[in-house]
Each structure stands twice: as structure tokens, then as C-alpha cells.
PDB file of C-alpha atoms in Angstrom:
ATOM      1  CA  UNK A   1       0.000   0.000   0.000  1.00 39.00           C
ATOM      2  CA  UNK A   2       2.993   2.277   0.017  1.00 46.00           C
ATOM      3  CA  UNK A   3       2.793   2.843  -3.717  1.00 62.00           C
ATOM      4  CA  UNK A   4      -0.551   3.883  -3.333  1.00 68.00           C
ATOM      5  CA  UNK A   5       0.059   7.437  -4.923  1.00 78.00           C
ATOM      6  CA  UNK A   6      -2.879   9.967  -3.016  1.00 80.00           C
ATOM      7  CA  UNK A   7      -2.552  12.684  -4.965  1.00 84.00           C
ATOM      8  CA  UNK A   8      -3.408  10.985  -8.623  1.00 84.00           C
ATOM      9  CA  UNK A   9      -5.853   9.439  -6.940  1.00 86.00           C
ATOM     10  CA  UNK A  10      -7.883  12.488  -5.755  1.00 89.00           C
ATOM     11  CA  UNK A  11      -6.769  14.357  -8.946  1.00 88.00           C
ATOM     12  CA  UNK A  12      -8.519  11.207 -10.692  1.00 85.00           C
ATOM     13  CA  UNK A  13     -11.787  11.798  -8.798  1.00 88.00           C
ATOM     14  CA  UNK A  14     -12.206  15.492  -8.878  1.00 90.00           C
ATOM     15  CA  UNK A  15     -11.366  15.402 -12.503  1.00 86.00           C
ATOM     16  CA  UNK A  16     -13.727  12.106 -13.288  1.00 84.00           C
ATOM     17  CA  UNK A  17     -16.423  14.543 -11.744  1.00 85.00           C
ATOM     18  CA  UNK A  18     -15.222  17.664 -13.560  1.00 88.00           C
ATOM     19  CA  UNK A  19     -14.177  19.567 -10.877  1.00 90.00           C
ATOM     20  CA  UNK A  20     -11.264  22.411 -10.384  1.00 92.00           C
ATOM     21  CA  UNK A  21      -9.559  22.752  -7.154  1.00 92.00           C
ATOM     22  CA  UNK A  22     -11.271  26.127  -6.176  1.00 93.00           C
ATOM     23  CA  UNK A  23     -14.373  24.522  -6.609  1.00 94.00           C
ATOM     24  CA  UNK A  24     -13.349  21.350  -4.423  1.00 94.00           C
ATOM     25  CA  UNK A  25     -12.448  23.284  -1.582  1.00 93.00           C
ATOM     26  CA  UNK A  26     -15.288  26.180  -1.788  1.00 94.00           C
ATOM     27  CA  UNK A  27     -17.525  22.924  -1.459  1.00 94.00           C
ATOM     28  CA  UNK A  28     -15.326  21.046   0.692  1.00 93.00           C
ATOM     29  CA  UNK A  29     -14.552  24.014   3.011  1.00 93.00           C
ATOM     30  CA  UNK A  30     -11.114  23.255   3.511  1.00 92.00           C
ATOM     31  CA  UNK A  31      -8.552  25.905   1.154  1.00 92.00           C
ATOM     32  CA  UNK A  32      -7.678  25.708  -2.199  1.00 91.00           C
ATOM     33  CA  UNK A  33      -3.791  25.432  -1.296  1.00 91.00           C
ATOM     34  CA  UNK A  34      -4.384  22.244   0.713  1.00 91.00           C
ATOM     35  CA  UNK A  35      -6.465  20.256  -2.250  1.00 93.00           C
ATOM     36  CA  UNK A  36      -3.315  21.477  -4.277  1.00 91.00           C
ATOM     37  CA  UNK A  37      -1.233  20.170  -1.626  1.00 91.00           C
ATOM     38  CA  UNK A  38      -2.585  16.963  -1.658  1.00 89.00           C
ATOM     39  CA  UNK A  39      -2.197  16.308  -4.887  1.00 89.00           C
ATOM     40  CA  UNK A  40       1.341  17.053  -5.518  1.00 89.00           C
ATOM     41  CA  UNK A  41       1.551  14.519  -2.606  1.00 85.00           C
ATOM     42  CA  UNK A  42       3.352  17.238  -0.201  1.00 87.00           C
ATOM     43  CA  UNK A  43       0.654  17.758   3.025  1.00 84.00           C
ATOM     44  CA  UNK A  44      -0.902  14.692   4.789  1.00 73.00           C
ATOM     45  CA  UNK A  45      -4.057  16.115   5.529  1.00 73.00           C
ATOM     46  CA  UNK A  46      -6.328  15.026   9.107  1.00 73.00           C
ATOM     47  CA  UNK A  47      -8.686  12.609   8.780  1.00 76.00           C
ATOM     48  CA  UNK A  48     -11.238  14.811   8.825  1.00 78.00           C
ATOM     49  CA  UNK A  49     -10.066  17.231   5.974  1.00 85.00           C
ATOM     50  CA  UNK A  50     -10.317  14.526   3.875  1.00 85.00           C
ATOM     51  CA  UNK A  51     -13.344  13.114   4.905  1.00 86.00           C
ATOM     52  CA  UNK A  52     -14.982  16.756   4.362  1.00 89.00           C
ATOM     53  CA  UNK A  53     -12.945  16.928   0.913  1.00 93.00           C
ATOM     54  CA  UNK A  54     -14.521  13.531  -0.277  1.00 91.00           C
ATOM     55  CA  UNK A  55     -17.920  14.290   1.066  1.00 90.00           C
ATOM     56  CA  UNK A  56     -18.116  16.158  -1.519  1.00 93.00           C
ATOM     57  CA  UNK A  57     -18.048  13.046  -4.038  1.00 90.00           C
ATOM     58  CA  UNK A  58     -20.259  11.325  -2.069  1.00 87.00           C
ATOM     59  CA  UNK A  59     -17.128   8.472  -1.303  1.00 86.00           C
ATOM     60  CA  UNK A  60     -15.740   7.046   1.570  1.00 81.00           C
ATOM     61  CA  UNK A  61     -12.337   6.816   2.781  1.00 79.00           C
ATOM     62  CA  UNK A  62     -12.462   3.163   2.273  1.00 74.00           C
ATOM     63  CA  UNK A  63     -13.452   3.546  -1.448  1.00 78.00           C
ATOM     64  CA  UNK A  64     -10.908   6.237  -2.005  1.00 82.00           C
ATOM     65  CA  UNK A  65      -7.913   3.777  -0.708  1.00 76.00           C
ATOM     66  CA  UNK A  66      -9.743   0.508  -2.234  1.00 71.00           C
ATOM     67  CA  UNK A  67      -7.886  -0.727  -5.039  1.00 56.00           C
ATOM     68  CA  UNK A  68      -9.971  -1.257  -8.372  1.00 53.00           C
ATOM     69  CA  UNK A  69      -9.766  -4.624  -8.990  1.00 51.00           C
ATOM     70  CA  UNK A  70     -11.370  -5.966  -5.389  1.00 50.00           C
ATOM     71  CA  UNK A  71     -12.950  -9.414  -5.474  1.00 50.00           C
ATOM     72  CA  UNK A  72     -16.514  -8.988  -4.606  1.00 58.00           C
ATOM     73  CA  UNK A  73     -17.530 -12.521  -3.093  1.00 66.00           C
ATOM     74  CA  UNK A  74     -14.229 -12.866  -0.743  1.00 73.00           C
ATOM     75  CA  UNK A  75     -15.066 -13.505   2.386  1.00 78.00           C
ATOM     76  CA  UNK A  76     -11.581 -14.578   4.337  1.00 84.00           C
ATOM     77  CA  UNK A  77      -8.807 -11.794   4.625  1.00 80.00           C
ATOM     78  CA  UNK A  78      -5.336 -12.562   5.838  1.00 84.00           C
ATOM     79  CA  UNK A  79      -3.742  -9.988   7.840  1.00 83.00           C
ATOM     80  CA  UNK A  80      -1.864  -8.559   5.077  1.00 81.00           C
ATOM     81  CA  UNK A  81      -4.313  -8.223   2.516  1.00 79.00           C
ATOM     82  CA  UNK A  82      -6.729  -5.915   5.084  1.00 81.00           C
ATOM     83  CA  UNK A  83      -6.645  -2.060   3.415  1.00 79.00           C
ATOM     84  CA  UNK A  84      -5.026   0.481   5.328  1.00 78.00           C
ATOM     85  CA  UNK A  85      -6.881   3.462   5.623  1.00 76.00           C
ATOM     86  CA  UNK A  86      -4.895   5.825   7.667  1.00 63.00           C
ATOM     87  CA  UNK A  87      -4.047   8.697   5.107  1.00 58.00           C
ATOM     88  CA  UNK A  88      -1.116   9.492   7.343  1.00 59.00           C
ATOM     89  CA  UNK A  89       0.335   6.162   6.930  1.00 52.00           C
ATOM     90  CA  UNK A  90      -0.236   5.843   3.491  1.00 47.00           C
ATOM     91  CA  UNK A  91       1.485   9.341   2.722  1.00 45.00           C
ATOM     92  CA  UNK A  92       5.063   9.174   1.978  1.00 42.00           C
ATOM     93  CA  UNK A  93       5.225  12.930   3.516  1.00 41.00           C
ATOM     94  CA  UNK A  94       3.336  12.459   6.343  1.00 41.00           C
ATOM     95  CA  UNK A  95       3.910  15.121   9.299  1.00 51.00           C
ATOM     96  CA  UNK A  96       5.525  13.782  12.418  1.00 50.00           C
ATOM     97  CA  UNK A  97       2.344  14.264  14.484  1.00 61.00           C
ATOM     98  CA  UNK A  98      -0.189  11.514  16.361  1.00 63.00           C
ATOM     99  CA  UNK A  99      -1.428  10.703  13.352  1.00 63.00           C
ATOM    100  CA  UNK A 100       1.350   9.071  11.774  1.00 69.00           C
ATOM    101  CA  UNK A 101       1.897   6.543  14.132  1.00 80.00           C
ATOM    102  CA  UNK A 102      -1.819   5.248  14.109  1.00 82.00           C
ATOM    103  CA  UNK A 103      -3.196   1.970  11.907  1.00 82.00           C
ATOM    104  CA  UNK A 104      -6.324   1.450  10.462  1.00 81.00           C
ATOM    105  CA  UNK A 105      -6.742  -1.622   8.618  1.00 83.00           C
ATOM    106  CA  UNK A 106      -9.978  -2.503   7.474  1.00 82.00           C
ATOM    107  CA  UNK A 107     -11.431  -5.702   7.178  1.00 84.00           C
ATOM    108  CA  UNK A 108     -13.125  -6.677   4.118  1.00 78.00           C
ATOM    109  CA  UNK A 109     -13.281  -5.418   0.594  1.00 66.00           C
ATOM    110  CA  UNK A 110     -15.806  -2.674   1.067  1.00 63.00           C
ATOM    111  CA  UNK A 111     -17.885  -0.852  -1.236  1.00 60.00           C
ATOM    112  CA  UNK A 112     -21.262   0.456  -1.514  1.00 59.00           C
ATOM    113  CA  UNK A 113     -22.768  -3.146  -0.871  1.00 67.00           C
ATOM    114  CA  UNK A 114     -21.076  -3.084   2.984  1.00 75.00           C
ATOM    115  CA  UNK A 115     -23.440  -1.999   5.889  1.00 82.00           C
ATOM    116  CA  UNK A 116     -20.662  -2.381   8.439  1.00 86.00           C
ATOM    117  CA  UNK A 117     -17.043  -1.188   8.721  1.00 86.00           C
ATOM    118  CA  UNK A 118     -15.217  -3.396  10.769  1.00 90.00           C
ATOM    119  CA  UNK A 119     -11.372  -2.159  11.549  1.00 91.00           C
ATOM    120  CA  UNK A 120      -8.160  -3.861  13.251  1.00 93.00           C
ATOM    121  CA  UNK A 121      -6.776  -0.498  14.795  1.00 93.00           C
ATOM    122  CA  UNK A 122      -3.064  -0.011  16.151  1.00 93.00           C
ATOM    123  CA  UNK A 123      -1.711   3.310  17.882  1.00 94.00           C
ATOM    124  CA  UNK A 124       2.066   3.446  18.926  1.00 93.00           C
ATOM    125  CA  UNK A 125       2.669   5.352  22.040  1.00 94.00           C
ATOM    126  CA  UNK A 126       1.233   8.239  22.069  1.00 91.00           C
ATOM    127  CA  UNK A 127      -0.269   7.746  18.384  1.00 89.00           C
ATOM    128  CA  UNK A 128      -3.802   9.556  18.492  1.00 87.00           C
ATOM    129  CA  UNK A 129      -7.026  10.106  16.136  1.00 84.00           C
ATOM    130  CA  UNK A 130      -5.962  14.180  15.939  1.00 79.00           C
ATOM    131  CA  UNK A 131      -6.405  17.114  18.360  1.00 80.00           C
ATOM    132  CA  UNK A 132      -9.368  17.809  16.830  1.00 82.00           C
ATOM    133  CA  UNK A 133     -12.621  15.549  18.086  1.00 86.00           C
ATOM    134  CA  UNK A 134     -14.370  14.449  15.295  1.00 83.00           C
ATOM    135  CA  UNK A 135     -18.128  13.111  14.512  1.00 86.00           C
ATOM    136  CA  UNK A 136     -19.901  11.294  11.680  1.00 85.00           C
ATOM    137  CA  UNK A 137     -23.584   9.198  10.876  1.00 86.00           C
ATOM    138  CA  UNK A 138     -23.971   6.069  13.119  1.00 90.00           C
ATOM    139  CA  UNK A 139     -22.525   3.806  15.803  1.00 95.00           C
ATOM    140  CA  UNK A 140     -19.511   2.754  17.115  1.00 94.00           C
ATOM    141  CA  UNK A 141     -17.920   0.019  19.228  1.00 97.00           C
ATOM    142  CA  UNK A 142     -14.254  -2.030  19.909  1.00 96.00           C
ATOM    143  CA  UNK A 143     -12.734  -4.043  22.012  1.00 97.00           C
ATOM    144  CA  UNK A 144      -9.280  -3.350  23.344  1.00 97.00           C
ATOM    145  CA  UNK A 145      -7.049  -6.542  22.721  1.00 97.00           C
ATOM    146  CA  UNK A 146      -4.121  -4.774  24.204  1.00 97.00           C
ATOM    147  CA  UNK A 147      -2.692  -1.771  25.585  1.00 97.00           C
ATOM    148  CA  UNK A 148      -3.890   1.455  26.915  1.00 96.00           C
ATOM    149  CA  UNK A 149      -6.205   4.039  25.240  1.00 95.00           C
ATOM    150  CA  UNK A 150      -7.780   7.681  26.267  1.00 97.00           C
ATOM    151  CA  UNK A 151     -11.345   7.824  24.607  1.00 97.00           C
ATOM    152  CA  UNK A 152     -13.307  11.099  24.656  1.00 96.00           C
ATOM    153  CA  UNK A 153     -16.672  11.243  23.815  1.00 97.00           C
ATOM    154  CA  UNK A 154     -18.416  14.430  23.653  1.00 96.00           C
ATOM    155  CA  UNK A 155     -17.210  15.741  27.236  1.00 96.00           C
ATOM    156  CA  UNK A 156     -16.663  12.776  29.226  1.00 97.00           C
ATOM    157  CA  UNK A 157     -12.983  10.995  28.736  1.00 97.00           C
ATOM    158  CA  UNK A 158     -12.468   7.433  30.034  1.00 97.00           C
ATOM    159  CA  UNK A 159      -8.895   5.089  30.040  1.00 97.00           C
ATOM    160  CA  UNK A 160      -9.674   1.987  28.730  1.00 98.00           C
ATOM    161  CA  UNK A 161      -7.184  -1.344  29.050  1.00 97.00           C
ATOM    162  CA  UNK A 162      -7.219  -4.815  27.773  1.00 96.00           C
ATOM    163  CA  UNK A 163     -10.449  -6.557  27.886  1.00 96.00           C
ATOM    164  CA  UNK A 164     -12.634  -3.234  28.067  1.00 97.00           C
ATOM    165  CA  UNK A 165     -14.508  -2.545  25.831  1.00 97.00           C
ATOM    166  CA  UNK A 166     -16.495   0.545  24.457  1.00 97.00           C
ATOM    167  CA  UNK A 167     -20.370   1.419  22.362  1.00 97.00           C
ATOM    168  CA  UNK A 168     -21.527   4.902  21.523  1.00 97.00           C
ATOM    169  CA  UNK A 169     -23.173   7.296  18.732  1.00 96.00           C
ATOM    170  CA  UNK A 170     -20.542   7.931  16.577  1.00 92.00           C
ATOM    171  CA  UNK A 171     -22.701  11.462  16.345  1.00 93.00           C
ATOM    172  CA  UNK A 172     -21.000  12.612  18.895  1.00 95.00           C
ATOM    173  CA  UNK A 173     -17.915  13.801  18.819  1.00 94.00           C
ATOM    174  CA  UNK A 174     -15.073  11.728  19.901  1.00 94.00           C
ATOM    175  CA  UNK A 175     -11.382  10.893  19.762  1.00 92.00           C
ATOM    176  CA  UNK A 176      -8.878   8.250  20.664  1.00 93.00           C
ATOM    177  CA  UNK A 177      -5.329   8.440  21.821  1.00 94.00           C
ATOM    178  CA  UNK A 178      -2.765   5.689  23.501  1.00 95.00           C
ATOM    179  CA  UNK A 179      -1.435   7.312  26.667  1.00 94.00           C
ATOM    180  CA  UNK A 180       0.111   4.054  27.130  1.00 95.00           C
ATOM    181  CA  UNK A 181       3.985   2.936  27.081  1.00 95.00           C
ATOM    182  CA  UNK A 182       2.576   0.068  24.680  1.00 96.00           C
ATOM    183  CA  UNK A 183       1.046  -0.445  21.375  1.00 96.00           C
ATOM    184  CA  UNK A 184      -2.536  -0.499  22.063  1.00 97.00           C
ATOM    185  CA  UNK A 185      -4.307  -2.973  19.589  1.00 97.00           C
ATOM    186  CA  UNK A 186      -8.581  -2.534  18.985  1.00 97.00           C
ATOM    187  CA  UNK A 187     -11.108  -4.207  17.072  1.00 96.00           C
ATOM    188  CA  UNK A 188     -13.964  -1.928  16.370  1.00 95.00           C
ATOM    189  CA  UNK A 189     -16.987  -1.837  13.760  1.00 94.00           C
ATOM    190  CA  UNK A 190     -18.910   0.934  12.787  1.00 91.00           C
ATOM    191  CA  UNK A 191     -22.367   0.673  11.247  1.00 89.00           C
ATOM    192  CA  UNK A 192     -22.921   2.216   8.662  1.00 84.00           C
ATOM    193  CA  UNK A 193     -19.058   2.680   7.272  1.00 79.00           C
ATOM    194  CA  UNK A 194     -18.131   5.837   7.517  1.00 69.00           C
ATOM    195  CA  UNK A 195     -14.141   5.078   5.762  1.00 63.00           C
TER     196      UNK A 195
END
């Protein structure tokens, strides 16, 4: 997935829908510079930049990563075939900030057929979601399989360790961070996808 190159790929789109930049990020509401940025491949942008910039196309993160030629009827998926969807880790010039030492791999192949997101999540020491809390349509819950995490949801913040476990509406906002010494290590779904 390190060849994945993110800046063709959201030229691709805006152009497919016959789009400029300006109008991308009037509609988007992020700047014109950063959807220029992005696709000369030189900003990593948050997770929820990009989420607002693909909004726009009506397209998930997980479509936006998924590679074309996807087999529809699979139904096993080995460890290193799940799809990261972490734009920080699958930018080459990727800040040095929380974000960049967070994994999300998502199970399955995805697509407009899916009704459920399900993700094997891994944040390094102090790896975290962004300083920003952020919020999207539907539900939320994981499992922590190891390690330590912070969650925040809307103004109440809990620690949560191996074994716990967490549910909530993903309409309010939220964020995660490992305030642990340890990888921390989560299984979560989310209904409907929102990556």
C-alpha cells in the first residue's frame, strides 16, 4: 500500500467529476492550497479534511484507498491483505504528528454493498485520532485486545485497558489516543461505514 500514490488518486476523482480545485475546496470548506497540496503529494491532511474533501463526491475513505480490482464474493482476509486506511500512513510525507503513528486496517473489501465497517486499529505510544474531536452518521464500538487508550466522547474521557470494551453514537464527537507505554491494539466496527 505504500505505492498507493494519493494525490493521482484524488486528482482522478475530482477530474472524473469535472471539478477544479477552487471549486473542491469552496464545497469542501477546507482551502484551495491544501487540495493542491494533496495532490502534488506534499501535506498529509487530518482525517477529517479529507473526509470533508470527499464528502463532496459522495465516497468514503475506504473507497478512495480501495484498489480497483477488489474481489466482490471474498469472504476470508489474511492480515496482510486488510486495506489500510490511515491517510497518514499511506502518505510518503506524512507530518511527524499523532497521526502518523496510528493503523487502520480494514477488514473486508468494502464498497457500496457493505453496511458495516469493521477495523483492526493499532496506535504506537502516544499515536492519536488528531487534536481535533471528530463526529460522523452512526454507531460505534471495539474491544481493546491490548494496551492502553484515552477515549473522549463528547465531554466525558475514560482510560480503557485490555479486555474493556467501548459502544456509543458515533454522532457525537469523539477521539482516541494511547497514553500508554505500549502499542494499544482494537477491534472496532462501525455501522454504517463511515471510511
Amino acid at each position: 500500500m505504500s505505492e498507493f500514490d494519493v494525490g493521482a488518486r484524488l486528482k482522478d476523482v475530482r477530474e472524473a467529476n469535472q471539478m477544479s480545485q477552487r471549486e473542491l475546496a469552496t464545497q469542501s470548506g477546507v482551502t484551495n492550497g491544501l487540495i493542491s497540496l494533496i495532490e502534488r503529494n506534499k501535506t498529509s491532511p487530518s482525517i477529517s479534511s479529507l473526509k470533508r474533501i470527499l464528502a463532496v463526491f459522495d465516497m468514503s475513505l475506504s473507497d478512495f484507498f480501495e484498489a480497483p480490482d477488489r474481489v466482490q464474493d471474498k469472504f476470508v482476509f489474511r492480515h496482510a491483505e486488510l486495506t489500510e486506511i490511515n491517510p497518514a500512513r499511506i502518505f510518503q510525507t506524512a507530518s511527524g504528528d499523532g497521526l502518523q503513528a496510528l493503523s487502520l486496517k480494514r477488514v473486508g473489501s468494502g464498497g457500496d454493498e457493505s453496511t458495516l465497517l469493521m477495523l483492526y486499529e493499532t496506535y504506537e505510544p502516544g499515536a492519536d485520532t488528531g487534536p481535533e474531536l471528530y463526529a460522523h452518521e452512526g454507531e460505534e464500538s471495539g474491544y481493546v485486545i491490548s494496551g492502553e487508550l484515552l477515549l473522549t466522547v463528547g465531554d466525558r474521557t475514560e482510560v480503557l485497558q485490555a479486555g474493556d470494551a467501548y459502544q456509543f453514537s458515533s454522532r457525537i464527537p469523539h477521539r482516541f489516543r494511547n497514553v500508554g507505554a505500549e502499542p494499544c491494539v482494537i477491534v472496532s466496527a462501525c455501522t454504517p461505514p463511515s471510511f
